[in-house]
CSV table of C-alpha atoms in Angstrom, one decimal:
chain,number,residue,atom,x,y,z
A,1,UNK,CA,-134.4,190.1,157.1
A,2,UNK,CA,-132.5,190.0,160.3
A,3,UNK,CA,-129.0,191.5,160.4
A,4,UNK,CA,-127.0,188.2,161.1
A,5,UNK,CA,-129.3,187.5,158.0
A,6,UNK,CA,-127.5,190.4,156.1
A,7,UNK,CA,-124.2,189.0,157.6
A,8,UNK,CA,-124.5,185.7,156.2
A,9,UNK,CA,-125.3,186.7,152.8
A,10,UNK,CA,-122.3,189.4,152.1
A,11,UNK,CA,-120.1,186.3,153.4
A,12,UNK,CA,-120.8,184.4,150.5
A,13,UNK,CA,-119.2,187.0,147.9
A,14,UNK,CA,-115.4,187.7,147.7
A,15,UNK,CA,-113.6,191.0,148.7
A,16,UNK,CA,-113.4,191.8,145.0
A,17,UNK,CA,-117.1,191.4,144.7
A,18,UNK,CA,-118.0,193.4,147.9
A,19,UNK,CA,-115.8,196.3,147.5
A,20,UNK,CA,-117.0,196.7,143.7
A,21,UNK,CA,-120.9,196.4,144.8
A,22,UNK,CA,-120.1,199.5,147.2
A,23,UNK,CA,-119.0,201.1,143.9
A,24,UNK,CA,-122.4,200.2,142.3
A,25,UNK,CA,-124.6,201.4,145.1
A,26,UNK,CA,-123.1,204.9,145.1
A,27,UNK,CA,-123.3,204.9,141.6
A,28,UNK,CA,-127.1,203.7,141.8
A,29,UNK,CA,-127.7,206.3,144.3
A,30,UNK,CA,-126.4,208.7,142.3
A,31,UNK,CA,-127.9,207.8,139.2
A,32,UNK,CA,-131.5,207.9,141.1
A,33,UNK,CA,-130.7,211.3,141.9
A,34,UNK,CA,-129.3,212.9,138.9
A,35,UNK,CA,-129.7,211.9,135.3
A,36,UNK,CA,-132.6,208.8,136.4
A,37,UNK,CA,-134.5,210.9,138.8
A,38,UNK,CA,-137.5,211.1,136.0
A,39,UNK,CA,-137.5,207.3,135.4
A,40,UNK,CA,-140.0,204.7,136.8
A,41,UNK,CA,-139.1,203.3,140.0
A,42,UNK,CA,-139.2,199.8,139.0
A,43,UNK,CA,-136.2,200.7,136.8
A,44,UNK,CA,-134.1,200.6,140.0
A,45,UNK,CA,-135.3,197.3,141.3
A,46,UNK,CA,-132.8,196.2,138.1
A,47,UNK,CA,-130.1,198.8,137.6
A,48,UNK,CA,-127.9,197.8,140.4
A,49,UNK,CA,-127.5,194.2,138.7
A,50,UNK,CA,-126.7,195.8,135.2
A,51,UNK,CA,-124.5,197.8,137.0
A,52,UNK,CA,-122.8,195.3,138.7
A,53,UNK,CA,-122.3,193.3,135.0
A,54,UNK,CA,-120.5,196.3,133.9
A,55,UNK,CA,-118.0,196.9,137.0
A,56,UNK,CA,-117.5,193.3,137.2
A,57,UNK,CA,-117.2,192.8,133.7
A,58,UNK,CA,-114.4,195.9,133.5
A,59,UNK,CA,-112.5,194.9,136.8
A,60,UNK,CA,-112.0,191.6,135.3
A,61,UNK,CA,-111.0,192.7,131.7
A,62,UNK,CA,-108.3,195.3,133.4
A,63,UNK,CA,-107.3,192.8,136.1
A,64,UNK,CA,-106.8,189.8,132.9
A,65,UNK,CA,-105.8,192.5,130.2
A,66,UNK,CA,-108.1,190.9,128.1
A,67,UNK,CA,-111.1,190.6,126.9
A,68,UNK,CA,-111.5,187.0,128.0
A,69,UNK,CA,-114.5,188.0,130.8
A,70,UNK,CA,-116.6,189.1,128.1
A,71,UNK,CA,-115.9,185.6,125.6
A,72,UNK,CA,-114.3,182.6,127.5
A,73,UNK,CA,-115.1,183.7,131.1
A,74,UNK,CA,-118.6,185.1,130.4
A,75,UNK,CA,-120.5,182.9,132.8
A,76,UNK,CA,-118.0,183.7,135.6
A,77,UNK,CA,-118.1,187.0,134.6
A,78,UNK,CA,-122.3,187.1,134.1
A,79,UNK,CA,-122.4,185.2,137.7
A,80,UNK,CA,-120.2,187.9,139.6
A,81,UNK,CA,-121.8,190.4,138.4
A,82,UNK,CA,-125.2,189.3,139.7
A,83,UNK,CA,-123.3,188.6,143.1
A,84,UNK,CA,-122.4,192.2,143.1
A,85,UNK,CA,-125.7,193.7,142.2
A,86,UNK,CA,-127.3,191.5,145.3
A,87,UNK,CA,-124.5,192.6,147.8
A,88,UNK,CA,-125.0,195.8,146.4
A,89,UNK,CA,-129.0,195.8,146.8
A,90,UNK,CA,-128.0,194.2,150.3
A,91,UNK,CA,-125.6,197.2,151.2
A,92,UNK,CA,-128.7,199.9,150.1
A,93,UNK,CA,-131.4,198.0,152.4
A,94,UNK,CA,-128.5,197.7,155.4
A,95,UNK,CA,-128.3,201.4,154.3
A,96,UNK,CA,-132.2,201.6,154.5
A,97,UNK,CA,-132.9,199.6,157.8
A,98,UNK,CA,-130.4,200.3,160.0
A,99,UNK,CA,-128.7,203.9,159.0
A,100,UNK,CA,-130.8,205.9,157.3
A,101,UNK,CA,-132.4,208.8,159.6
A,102,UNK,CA,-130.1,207.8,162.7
A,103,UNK,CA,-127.6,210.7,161.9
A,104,UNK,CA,-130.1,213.1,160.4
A,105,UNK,CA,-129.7,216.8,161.8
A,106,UNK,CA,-132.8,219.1,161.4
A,107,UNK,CA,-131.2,221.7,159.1
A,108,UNK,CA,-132.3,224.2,162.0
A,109,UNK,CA,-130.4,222.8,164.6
A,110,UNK,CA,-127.0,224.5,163.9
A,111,UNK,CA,-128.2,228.0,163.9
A,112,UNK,CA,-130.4,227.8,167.3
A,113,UNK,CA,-127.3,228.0,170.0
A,114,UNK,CA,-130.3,229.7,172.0
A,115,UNK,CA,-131.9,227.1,173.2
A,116,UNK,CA,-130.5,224.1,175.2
A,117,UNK,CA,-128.8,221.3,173.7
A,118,UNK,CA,-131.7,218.9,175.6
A,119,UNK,CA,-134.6,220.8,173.6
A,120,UNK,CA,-132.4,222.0,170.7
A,121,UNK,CA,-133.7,218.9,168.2
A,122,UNK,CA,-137.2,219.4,169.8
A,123,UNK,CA,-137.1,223.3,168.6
A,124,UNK,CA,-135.4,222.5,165.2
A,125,UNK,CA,-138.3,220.2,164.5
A,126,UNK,CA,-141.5,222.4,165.3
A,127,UNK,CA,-139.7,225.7,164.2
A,128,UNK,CA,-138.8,223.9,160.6
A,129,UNK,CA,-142.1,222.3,160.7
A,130,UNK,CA,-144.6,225.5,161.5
A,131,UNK,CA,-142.5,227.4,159.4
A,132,UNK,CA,-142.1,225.9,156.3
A,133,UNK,CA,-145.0,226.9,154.3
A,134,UNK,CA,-145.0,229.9,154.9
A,135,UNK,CA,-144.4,233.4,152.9
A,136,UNK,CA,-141.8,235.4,154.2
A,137,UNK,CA,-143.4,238.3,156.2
A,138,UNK,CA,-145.2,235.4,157.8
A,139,UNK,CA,-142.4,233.1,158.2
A,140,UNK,CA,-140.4,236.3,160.6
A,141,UNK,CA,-143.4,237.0,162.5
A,142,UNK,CA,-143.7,233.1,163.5
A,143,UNK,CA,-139.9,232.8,164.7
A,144,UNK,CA,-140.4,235.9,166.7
A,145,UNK,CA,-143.2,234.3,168.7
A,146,UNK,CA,-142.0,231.2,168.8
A,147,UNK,CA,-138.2,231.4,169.2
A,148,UNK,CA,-139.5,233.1,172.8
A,149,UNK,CA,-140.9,229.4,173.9
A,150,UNK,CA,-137.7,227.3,173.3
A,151,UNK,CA,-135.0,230.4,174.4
A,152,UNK,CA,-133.1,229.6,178.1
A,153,UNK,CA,-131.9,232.3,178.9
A,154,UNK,CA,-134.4,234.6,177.2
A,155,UNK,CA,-133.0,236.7,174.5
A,156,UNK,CA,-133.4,240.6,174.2
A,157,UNK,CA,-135.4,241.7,171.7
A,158,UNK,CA,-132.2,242.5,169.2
A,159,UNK,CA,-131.2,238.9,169.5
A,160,UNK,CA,-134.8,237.5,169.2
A,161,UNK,CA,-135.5,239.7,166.2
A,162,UNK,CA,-131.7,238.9,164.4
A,163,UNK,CA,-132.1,235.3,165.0
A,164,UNK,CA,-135.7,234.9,163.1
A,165,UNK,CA,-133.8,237.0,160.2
A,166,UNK,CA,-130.8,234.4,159.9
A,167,UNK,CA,-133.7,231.6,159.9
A,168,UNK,CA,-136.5,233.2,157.8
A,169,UNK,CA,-133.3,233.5,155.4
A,170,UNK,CA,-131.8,230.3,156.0
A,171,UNK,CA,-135.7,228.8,155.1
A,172,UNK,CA,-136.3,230.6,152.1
A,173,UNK,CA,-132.6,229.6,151.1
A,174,UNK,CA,-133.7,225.7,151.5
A,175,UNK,CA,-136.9,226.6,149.6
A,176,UNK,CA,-135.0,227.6,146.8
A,177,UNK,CA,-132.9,224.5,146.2
């Protein structure tokens, strides 16, 4: 699906309908990530329609003061709530296809000021990579060889040793969580 593709569909829902299906994608994601994290994965393929039901079903009965959505207005209600779990599965695979990774900073990055902004992402990678399965004793020894290869200027052998302490502990940290 191209993105004037994407474009075209969101134009076919109104504000109300597109602002709430941004409210049922974070609740989706959130969802997956929390309390559904153990459930099949199919369940998801559906969730963000069911989801949109509900917010469009409550937006309507607060916006009305009634409970007319739900009885008199169902199939309005039962049709924009569909339209906000498709604008809402449209906002996740916009989210997939175009945003996802672009912004992504190797959780290294930040605490390697030794090396040059050029190679910085470079280092992040391989360090975080080499390092990752690794015990702890074994995790210092690799930082201290390697930190050496990505370095400009080269550090003194204080710096060199301090910095592979803040990331050996900054790794096991992110093992733990």
């Amino acid at each position: 699906m191209s993105f004037v593709q994407i474009l075209s569909a969101f134009r076919l829902y109104g504000a109300d309908v597109l602002i709430l299906a941004f409210g049922v994608t974070l609740a989706t994601s959130l969802l997956k990530k929390t309390v559904m994290k153990t459930l099949d994965k199919k369940v998801f393929v559906f969730l963000p329609f069911a989801l949109g039901f509900v917010f469009y079903a409550v937006y309507r009965m607060i916006a009305t003061a009634s409970i007319a959505p739900l009885s008199t207005e169902f199939l309005h209600t039962l049709e924009s709530g569909f339209g906000c779990g498709c604008a809402a599965t449209l906002y996740y695979v916009v989210y997939e296809q175009f945003l996802r990774g672009k912004f992504r900073i190797d959780p290294l990055s930040p605490l390697l000021e030794c090396v040059p902004e050029a190679r910085r992402q470079e280092a992040a990678k391989a360090l975080y990579e080499g390092a990752k399965d690794l015990g702890e004793e074994e995790m210092r020894k690799y930082f201290v060889e390697n930190l050496t290869t990505y370095a400009d200027p080269p550090m003194s052998e204080e710096e060199l040793l301090m910095t592979a302490e803040l990331l050996t502990e900054y790794m096991l940290s992110l093992k733990k969580t």
